[in-house]
Coordinates of C-alpha atoms in Angstrom, one line a residue:
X215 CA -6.7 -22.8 -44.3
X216 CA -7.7 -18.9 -44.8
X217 CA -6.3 -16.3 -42.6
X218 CA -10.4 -16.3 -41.6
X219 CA -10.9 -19.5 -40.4
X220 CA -7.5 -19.3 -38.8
X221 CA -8.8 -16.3 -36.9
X222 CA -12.1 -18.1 -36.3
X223 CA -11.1 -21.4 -35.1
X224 CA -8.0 -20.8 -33.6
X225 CA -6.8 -24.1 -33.8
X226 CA -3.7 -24.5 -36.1
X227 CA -1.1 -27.8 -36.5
X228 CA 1.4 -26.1 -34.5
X229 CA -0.5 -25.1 -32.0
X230 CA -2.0 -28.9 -31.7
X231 CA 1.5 -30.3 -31.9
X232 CA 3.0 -27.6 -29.5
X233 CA 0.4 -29.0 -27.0
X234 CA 1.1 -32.4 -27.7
X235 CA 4.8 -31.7 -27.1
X236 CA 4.9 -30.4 -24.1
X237 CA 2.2 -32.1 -22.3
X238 CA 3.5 -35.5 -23.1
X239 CA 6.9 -34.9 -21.0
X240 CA 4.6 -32.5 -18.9
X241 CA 1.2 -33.1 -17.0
X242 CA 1.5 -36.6 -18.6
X243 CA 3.5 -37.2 -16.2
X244 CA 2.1 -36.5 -13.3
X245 CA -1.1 -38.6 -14.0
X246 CA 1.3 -41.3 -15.6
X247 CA 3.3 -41.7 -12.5
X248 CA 0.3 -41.2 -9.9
X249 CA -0.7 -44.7 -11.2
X250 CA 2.0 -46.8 -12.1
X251 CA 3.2 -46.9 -8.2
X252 CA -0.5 -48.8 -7.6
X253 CA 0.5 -52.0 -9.2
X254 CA 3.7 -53.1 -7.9
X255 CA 2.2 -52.4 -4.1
X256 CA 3.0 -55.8 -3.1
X257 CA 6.3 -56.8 -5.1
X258 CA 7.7 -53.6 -3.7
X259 CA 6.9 -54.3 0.0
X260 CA 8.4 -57.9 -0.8
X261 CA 11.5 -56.2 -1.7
X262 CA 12.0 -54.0 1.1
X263 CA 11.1 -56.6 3.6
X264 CA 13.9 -59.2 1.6
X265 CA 16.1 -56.1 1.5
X266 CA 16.0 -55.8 5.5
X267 CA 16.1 -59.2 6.0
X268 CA 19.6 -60.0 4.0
X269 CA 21.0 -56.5 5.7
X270 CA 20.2 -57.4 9.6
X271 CA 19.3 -61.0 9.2
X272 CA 15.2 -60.5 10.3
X273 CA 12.1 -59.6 8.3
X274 CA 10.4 -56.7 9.1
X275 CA 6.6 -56.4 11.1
X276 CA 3.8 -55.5 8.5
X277 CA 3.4 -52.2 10.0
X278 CA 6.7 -51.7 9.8
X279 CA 6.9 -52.3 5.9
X280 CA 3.7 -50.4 5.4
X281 CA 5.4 -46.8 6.5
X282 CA 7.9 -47.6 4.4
X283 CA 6.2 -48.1 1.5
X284 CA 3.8 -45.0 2.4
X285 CA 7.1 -42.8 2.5
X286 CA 7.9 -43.8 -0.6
X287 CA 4.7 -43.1 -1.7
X288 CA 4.4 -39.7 -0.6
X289 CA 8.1 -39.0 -1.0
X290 CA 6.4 -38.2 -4.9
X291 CA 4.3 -35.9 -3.3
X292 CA 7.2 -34.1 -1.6
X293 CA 8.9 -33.9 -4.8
X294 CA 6.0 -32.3 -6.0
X295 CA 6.3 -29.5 -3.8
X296 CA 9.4 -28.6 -4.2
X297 CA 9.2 -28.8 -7.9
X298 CA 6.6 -26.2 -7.3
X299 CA 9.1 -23.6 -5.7
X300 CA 11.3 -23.9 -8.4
X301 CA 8.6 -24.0 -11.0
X302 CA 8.9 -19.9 -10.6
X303 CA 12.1 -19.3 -11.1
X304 CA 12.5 -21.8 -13.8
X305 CA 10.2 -20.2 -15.9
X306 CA 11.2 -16.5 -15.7
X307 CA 15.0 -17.7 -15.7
X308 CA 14.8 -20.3 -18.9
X309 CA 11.7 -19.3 -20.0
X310 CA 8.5 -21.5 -20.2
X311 CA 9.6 -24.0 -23.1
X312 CA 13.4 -23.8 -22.0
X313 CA 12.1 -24.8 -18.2
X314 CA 10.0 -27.9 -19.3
X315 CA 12.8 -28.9 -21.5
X316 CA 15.8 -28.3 -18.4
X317 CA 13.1 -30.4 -16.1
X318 CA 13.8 -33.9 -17.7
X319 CA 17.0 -33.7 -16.4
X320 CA 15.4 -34.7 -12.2
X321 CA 13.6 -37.7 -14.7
X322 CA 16.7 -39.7 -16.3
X323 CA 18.9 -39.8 -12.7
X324 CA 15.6 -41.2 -10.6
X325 CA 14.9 -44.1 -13.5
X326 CA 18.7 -44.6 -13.8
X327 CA 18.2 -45.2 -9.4
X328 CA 15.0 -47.4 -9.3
X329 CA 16.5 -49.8 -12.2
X330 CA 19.5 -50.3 -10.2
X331 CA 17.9 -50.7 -6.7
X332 CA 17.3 -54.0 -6.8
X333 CA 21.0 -55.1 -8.0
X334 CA 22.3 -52.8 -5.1
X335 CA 19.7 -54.0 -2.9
X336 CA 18.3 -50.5 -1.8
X337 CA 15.2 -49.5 -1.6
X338 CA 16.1 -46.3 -0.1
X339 CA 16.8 -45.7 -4.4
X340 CA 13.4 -46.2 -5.1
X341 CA 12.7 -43.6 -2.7
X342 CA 15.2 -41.0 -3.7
X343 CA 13.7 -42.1 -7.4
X344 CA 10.7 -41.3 -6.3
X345 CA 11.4 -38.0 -4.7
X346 CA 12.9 -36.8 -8.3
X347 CA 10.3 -37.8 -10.1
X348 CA 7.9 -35.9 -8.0
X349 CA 10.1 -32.8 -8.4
X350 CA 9.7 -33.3 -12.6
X351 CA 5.9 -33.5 -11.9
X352 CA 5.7 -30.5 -9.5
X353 CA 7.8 -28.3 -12.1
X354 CA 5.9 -29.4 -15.4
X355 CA 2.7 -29.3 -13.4
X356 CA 3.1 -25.5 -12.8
X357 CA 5.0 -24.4 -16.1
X358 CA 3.0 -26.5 -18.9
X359 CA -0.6 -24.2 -18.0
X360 CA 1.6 -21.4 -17.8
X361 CA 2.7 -21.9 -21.0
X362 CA -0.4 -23.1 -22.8
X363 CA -2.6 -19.7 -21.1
X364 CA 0.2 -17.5 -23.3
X365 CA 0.3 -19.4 -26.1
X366 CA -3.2 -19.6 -26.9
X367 CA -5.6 -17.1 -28.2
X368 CA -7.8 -15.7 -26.1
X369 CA -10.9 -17.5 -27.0
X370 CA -9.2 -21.1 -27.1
X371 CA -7.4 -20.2 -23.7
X372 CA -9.3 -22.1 -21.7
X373 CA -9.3 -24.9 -24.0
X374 CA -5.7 -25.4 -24.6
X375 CA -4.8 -24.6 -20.8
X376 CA -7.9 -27.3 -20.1
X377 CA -6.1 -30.1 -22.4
X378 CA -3.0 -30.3 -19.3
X379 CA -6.0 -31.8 -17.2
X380 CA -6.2 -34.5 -20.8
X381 CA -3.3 -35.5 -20.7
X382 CA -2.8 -35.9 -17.2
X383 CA -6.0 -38.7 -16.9
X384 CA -4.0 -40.2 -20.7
X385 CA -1.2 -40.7 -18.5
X386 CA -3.2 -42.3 -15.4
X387 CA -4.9 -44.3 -17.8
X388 CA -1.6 -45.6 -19.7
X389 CA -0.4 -45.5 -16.3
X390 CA -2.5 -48.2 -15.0
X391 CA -2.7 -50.1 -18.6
X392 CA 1.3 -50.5 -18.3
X393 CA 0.9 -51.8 -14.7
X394 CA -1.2 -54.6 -15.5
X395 CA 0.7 -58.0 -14.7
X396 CA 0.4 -58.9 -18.8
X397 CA 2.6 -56.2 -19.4
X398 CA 5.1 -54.8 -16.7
X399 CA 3.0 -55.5 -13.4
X400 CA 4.9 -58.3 -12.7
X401 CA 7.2 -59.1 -10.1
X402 CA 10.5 -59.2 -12.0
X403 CA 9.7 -56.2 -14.7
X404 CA 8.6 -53.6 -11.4
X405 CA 12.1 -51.8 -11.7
X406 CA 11.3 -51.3 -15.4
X407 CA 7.7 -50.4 -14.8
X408 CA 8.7 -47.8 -12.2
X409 CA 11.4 -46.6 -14.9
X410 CA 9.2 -46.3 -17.9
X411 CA 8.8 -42.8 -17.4
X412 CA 11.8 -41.8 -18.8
X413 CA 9.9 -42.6 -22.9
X414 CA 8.3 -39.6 -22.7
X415 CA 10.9 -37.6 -21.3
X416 CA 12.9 -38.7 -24.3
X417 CA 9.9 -37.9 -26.1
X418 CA 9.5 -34.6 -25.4
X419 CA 13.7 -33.9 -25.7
X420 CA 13.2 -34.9 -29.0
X421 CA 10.2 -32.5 -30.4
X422 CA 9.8 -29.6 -28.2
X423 CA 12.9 -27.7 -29.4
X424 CA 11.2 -27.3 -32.6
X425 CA 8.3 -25.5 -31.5
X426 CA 7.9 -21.8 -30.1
X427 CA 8.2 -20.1 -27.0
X428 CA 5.4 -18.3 -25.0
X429 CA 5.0 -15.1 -27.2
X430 CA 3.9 -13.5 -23.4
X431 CA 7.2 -14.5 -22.1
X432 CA 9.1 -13.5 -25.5
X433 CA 7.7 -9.9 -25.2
X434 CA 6.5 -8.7 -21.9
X435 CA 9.6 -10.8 -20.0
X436 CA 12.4 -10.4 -22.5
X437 CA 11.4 -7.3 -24.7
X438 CA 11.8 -9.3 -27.7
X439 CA 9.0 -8.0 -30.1
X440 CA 10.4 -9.5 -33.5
X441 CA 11.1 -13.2 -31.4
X442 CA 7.3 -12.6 -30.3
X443 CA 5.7 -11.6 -33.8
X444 CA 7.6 -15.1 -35.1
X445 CA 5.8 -16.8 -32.6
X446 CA 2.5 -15.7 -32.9
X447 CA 2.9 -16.2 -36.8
X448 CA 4.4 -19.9 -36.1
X449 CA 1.3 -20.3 -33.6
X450 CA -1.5 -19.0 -36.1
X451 CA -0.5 -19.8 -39.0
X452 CA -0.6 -16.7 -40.1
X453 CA 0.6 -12.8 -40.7
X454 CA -2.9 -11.1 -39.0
X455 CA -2.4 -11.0 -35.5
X456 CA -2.9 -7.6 -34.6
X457 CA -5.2 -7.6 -31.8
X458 CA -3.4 -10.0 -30.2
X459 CA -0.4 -8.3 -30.7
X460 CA -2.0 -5.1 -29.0
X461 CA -3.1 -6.6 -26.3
X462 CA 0.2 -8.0 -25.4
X463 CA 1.8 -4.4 -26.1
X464 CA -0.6 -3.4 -23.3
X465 CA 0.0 -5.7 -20.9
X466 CA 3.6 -5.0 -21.1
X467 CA 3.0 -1.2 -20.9
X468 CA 0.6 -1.4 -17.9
X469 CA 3.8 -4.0 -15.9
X470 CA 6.2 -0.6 -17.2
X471 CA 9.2 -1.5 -15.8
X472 CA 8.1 -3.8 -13.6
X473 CA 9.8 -7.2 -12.4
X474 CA 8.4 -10.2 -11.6
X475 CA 7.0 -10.7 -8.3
X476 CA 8.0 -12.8 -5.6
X477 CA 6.1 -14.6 -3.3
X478 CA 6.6 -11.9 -0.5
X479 CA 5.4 -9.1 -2.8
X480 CA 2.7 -11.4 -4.1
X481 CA 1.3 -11.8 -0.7
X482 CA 1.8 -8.6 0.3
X483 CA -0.1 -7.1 -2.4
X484 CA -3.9 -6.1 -1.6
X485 CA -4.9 -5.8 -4.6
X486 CA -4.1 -9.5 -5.6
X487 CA -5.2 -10.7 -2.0
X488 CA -9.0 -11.7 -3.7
X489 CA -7.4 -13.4 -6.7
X490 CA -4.9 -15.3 -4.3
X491 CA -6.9 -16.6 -1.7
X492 CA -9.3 -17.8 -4.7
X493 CA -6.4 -19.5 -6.0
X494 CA -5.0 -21.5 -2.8
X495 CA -8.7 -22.2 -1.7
X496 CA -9.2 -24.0 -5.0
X497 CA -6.1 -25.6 -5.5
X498 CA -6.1 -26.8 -1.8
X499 CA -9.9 -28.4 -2.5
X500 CA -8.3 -29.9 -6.0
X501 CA -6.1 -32.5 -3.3
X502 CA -8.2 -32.6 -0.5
X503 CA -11.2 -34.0 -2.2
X504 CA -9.6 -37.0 -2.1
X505 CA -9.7 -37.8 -6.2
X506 CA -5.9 -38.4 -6.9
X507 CA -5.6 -40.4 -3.5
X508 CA -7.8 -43.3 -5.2
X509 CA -4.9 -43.8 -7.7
X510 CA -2.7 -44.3 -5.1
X511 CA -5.0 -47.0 -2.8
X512 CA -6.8 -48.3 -5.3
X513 CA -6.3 -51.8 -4.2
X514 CA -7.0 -50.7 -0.5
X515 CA -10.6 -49.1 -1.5
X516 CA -11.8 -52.0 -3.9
X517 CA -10.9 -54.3 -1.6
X518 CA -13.1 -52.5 1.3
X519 CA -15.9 -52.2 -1.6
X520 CA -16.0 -55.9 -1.5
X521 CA -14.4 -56.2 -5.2
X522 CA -12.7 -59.8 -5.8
X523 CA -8.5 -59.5 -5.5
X524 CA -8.4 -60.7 -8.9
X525 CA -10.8 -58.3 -10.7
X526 CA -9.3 -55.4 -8.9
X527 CA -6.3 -54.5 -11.1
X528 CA -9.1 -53.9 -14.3
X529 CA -11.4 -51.8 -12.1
X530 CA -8.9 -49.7 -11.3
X531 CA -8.1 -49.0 -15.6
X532 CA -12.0 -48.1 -15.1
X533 CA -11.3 -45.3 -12.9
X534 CA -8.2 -43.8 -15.3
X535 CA -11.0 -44.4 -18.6
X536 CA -13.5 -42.3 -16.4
X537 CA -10.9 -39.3 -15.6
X538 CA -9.9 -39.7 -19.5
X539 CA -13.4 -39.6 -20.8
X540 CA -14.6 -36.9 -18.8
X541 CA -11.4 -34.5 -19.3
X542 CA -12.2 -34.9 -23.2
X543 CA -15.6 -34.3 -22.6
X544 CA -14.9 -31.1 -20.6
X545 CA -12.6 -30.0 -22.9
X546 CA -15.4 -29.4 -25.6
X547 CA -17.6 -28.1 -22.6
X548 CA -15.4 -25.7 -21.1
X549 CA -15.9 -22.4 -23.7
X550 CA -19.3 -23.2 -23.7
X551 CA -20.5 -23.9 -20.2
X552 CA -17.6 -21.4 -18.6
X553 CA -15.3 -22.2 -15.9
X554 CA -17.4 -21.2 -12.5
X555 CA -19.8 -23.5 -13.4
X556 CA -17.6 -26.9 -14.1
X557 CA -15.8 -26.1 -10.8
X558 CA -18.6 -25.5 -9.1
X559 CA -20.7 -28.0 -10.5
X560 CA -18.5 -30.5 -10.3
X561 CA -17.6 -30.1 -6.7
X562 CA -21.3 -30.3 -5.8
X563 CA -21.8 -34.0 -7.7
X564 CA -18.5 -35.2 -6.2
X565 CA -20.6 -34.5 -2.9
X566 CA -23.5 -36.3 -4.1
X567 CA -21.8 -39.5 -5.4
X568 CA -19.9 -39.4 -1.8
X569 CA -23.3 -39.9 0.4
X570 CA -24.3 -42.7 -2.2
X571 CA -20.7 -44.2 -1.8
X572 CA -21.2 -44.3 2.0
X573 CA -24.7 -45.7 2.1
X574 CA -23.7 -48.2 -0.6
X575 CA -20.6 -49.2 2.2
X576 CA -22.9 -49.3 5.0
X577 CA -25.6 -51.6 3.3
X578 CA -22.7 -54.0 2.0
X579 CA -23.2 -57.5 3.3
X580 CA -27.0 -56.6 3.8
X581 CA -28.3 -55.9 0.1
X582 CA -26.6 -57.7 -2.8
X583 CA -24.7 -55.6 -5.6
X584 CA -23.7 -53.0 -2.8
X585 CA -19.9 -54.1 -3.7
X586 CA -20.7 -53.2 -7.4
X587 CA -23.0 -49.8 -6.1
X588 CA -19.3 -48.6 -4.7
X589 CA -17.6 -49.5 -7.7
X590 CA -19.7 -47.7 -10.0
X591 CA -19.8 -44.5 -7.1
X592 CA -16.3 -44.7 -7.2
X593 CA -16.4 -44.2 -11.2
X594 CA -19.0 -41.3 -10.9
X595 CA -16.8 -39.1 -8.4
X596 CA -14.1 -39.5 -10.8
X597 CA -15.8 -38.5 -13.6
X598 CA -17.4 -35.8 -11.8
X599 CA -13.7 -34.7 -10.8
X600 CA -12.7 -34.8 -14.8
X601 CA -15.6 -32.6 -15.6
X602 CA -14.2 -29.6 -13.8
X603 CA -11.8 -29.5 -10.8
X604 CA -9.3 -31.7 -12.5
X605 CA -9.1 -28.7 -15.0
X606 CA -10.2 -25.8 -14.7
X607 CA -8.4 -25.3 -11.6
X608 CA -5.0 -25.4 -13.2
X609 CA -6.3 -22.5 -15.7
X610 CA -7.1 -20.2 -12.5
X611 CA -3.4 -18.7 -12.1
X612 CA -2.7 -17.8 -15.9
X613 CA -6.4 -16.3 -16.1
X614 CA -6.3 -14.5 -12.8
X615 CA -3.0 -13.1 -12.7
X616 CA -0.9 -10.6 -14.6
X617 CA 2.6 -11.9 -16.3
X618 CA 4.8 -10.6 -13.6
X619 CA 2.3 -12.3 -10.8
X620 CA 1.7 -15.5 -12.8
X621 CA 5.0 -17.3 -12.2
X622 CA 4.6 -16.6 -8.2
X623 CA 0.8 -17.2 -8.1
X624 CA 1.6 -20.6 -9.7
X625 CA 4.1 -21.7 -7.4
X626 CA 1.9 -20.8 -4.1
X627 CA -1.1 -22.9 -6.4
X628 CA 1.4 -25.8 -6.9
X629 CA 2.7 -25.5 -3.2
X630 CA -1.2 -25.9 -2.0
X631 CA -1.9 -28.8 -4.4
X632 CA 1.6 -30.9 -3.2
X633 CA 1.5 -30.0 0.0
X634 CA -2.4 -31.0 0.4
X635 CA -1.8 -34.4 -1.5
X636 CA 1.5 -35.2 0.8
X637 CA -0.9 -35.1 3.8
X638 CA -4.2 -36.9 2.0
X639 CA -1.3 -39.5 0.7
X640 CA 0.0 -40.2 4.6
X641 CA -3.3 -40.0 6.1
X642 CA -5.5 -42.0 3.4
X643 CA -5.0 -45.9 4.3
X644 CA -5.5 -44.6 8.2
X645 CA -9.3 -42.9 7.1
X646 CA -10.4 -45.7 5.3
X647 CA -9.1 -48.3 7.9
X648 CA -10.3 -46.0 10.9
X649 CA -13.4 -44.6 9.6
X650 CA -14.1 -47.4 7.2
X651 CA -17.8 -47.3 5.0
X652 CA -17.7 -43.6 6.6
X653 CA -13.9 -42.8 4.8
X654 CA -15.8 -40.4 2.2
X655 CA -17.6 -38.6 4.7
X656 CA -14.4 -35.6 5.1
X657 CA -14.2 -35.2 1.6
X658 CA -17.5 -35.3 1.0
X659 CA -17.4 -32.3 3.5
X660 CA -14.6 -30.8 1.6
X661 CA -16.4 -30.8 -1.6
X662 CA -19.6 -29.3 -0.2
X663 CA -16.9 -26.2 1.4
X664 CA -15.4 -25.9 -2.0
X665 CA -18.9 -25.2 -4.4
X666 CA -19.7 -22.7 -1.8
X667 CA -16.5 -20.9 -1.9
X668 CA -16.0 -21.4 -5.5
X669 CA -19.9 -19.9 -6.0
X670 CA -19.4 -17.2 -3.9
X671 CA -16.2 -15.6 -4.9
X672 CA -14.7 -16.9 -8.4
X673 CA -16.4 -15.0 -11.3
X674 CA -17.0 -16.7 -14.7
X675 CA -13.6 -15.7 -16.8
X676 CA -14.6 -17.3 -19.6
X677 CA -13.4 -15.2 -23.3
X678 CA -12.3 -11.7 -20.7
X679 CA -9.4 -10.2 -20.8
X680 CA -7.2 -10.3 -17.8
X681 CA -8.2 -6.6 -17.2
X682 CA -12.1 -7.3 -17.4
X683 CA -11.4 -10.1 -15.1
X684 CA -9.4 -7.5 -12.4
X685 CA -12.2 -5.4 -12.4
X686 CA -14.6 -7.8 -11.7
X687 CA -12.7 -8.8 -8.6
X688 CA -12.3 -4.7 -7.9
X689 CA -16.3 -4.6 -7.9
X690 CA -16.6 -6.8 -5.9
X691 CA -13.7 -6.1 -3.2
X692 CA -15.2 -2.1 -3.1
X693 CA -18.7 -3.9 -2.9
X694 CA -18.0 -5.9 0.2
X695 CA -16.0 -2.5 1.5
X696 CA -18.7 -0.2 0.9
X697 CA -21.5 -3.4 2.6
X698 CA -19.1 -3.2 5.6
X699 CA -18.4 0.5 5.8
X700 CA -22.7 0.7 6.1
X701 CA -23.0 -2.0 9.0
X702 CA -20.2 -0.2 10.8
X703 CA -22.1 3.2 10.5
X704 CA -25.3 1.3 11.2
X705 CA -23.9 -0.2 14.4
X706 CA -21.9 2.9 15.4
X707 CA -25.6 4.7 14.5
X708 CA -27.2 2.2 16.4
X709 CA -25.0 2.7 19.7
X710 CA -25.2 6.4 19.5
X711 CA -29.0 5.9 19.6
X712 CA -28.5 3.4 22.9
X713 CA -25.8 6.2 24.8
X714 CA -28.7 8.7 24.1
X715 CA -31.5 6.8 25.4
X716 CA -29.4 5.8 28.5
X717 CA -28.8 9.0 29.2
X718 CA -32.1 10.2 28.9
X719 CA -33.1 7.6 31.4
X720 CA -31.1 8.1 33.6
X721 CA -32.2 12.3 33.5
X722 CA -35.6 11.2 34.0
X723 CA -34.8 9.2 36.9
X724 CA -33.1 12.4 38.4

């Protein structure tokens, strides 16, 4: 390959296998583990109902069982969160590569606790297990985009940052295709289904120490300009980097002396406050829509679409091949079509597909195929999802955000997204059994909120610098200043007008 098409393309082996690397202990994951947890619903719950019963010699009430099995649930989503917070510190501490490698060690303890929970009879393991893993996801989630955004040129940014959002829906999908009952869905192999995570962990440990770190972190964090000029030559193939290298130098000089910030100063700072609130509106929407909850309740929302109990467990592989399809497909898409639209777009057909979803419940029993209509609705909103929010939002905080406010900015993004899926895990099963063919109708609403925003205030980022992007969001900030600074004069001209007149009727009425 020519130094030319290097610089053209972008795309080099290392680079490829970097990705590869760190994604499949990373965001893999996180989609990987989002789905295996579907299959074993009912073994589970048969567990910690025989667990209760050899402990204090009676079974528990099916309520009962069922918040048990939701905590454990959403005890992954609480790992998640605080995975985020250390995400942060992680990363500027160990660096981006050295943090995704330190993460696998939450993995190994929580498969070493679920395979021995059934020997020691506890499923209060499978919880803790659960917790870690979530804290593995939450971490990996944040760092892996942060490392992809500054190890990518600029014009494959998007791109490589995007391919986080791939291999997530590989690892649902994988996820779901290991949970079948051929394979480990079984009763007897759930331990070792719940466990499997630990492959790619060991995956990762073993390849990832041979690729390069961040060249951002290398030279704006540790002042290492030789480590950083290795890097970028590992990472393109090649000795002609100067632009890139410039734009780097730049970036440090305008952070000076600067450290990074923390999340008081990053809240605290006005000139971020756009950017930020841009950031936890879209990362908030990213959970509340309601798309990752499906992997968790699959069963429960075939089953209210009417789907047979034994053709559920392959519908719900339909839903992971959607995600996957749609992420590759979005993937080529992205530095075409541009960020703002994919979010925005993609938020507005999720909408659409959710008012055919609920007519489709409503009419069920009524109009034959209506079970099938949901199914294939279902399928849509996920793909729809996979074209842009499953994404682009995780981009948003590298593209947005300087490298002393990235580390921060991802951990308040990461914070929104667990937090918002901890409360959507808890409260799902009680919308679809209390609102049933209307359960889409909030996220549908959601969704509709979220294209608005997203239209309104994000602008397209696509192949800027950071500093084109900042003065964008300066236009617009001094824009809406100047737009209120005139309808205060207006209404303060406007009053002074009314005082006169007043006064002038009340002379004339002396």
């Amino acid at each position: 390959m020519t130094v030319a098409n290097v610089k053209r393309e972008g795309w080099t082996r290392t680079l490829a296998l970097t990705v590869c690397s760190a994604a499949i202990g990373g965001t893999f994951q996180y989609g990987y583990n989002i789905s295996i947890i579907n299959a074993p619903t009912s073994h589970v719950q048969k567990f910690i109902n025989e667990t209760c019963m050899k402990r204090w010699g009676t079974s528990l009430e099916s309520s009962q069982v069922t918040l048990i099995w939701t905590i454990i649930v959403s005890s992954f989503s609480l790992g998640g969160l605080f995975g985020s917070l250390l995400a942060g510190p992680m990363a500027i501490q160990f660096g981006r590569k050295g943090a995704l490698l330190l993460n696998n060690c939450f993995l190994f303890p929580s498969a070493v606790f679920v395979l021995c929970s059934r020997s020691a009879g506890s499923f209060e393991m499978v919880i803790l297990a659960r917790l870690l893993v979530g804290v593995n996801a939450g971490v990996s989630m944040n760092v892996q985009p942060m490392y992809f955004g500054e190890s990518a040129p600029k014009h494959l940014r998007g791109a490589v940052a995007f391919s986080s959002a791939v291999f997530t829906a590989l690892g649902i999908l994988l996820g779901q295709v290991t949970g079948l009952t051929e394979v480990l869905g079984g009763e007897a192999l759930w331990p070792y289904l719940l466990a499997s995570n630990a492959l790619p962990g060991l995956l990762q440990l073993l390849t990832l120490p041979w690729f390069p770190e961040s060249p951002r972190y290398l030279l704006i964090d540790k002042g290492d300009s030789e480590a950083c000029s290795r890097a970028l030559k590992r990472l393109r193939e090649c000795s002609v980097f100067n632009s890139e290298m410039e734009e780097i130098l730049q970036e440090r000089a305008d952070a000076g002396e600067a450290r990074a910030k923390t999340l008081r100063e990053l809240f605290t700072d006005r000139s971020l406050r756009r950017q930020l609130c841009t950031v936890m509106a879209a990362s908030s929407a990213m959970m509340l829509c309601g798309n990752d909850s499906i992997y968790f309740y699959a069963s429960y929302i075939f089953q209210e679409a009417g789907i047979p109990t034994e053709k559920i467990q392959y519908a719900t592989i339909g839903t992971g091949a959607c995600e996957f399809t749609s992420a590759l497909v979005c993937n080529l898409l992205i530095e075409r079509v541009g960020r703002r639209l994919l979010l925005a777009g993609g938020y507005a057909l999720m909408f659409c597909w959710a008012v055919v979803f609920t007519v489709a419940l409503s009419l069920q029993g009524k109009v034959a195929g209506m079970p099938y209509l949901s199914m294939v609705c279902l399928f849509a909103y996920i793909l729809s999802f996979g074209m842009g929010p499953a994404g682009v939002t995780g981009i948003l905080p590298a593209e947005l955000f300087d490298q002393m406010a990235r580390p921060a900015a991802y951990m308040v993004a990461g914070s929104m997204m667990w937090l918002n899926l901890f409360l959507i895990g808890m409260a799902f099963p009680f919308i679809v059994s209390g609102l049933g063919q209307f359960c889409f109708i909030p996220f549908g609403g959601v969704c509709v909120a979220a294209c608005v925003f997203i239209g309104l205030t994000l602008p397209e980022t696509k192949g800027r610098t950071l500093a084109e992007i900042t003065e964008e969001f300066d236009k617009r900030s001094k824009k809406e200043i100047s737009n209120g600074h005139l309808k205060y004069c207006q209404r303060e001209q406007s009053q002074s007008l009314n005082d006169q007149t007043t006064k002038y009727l009340e002379i004339e009425k002396i």
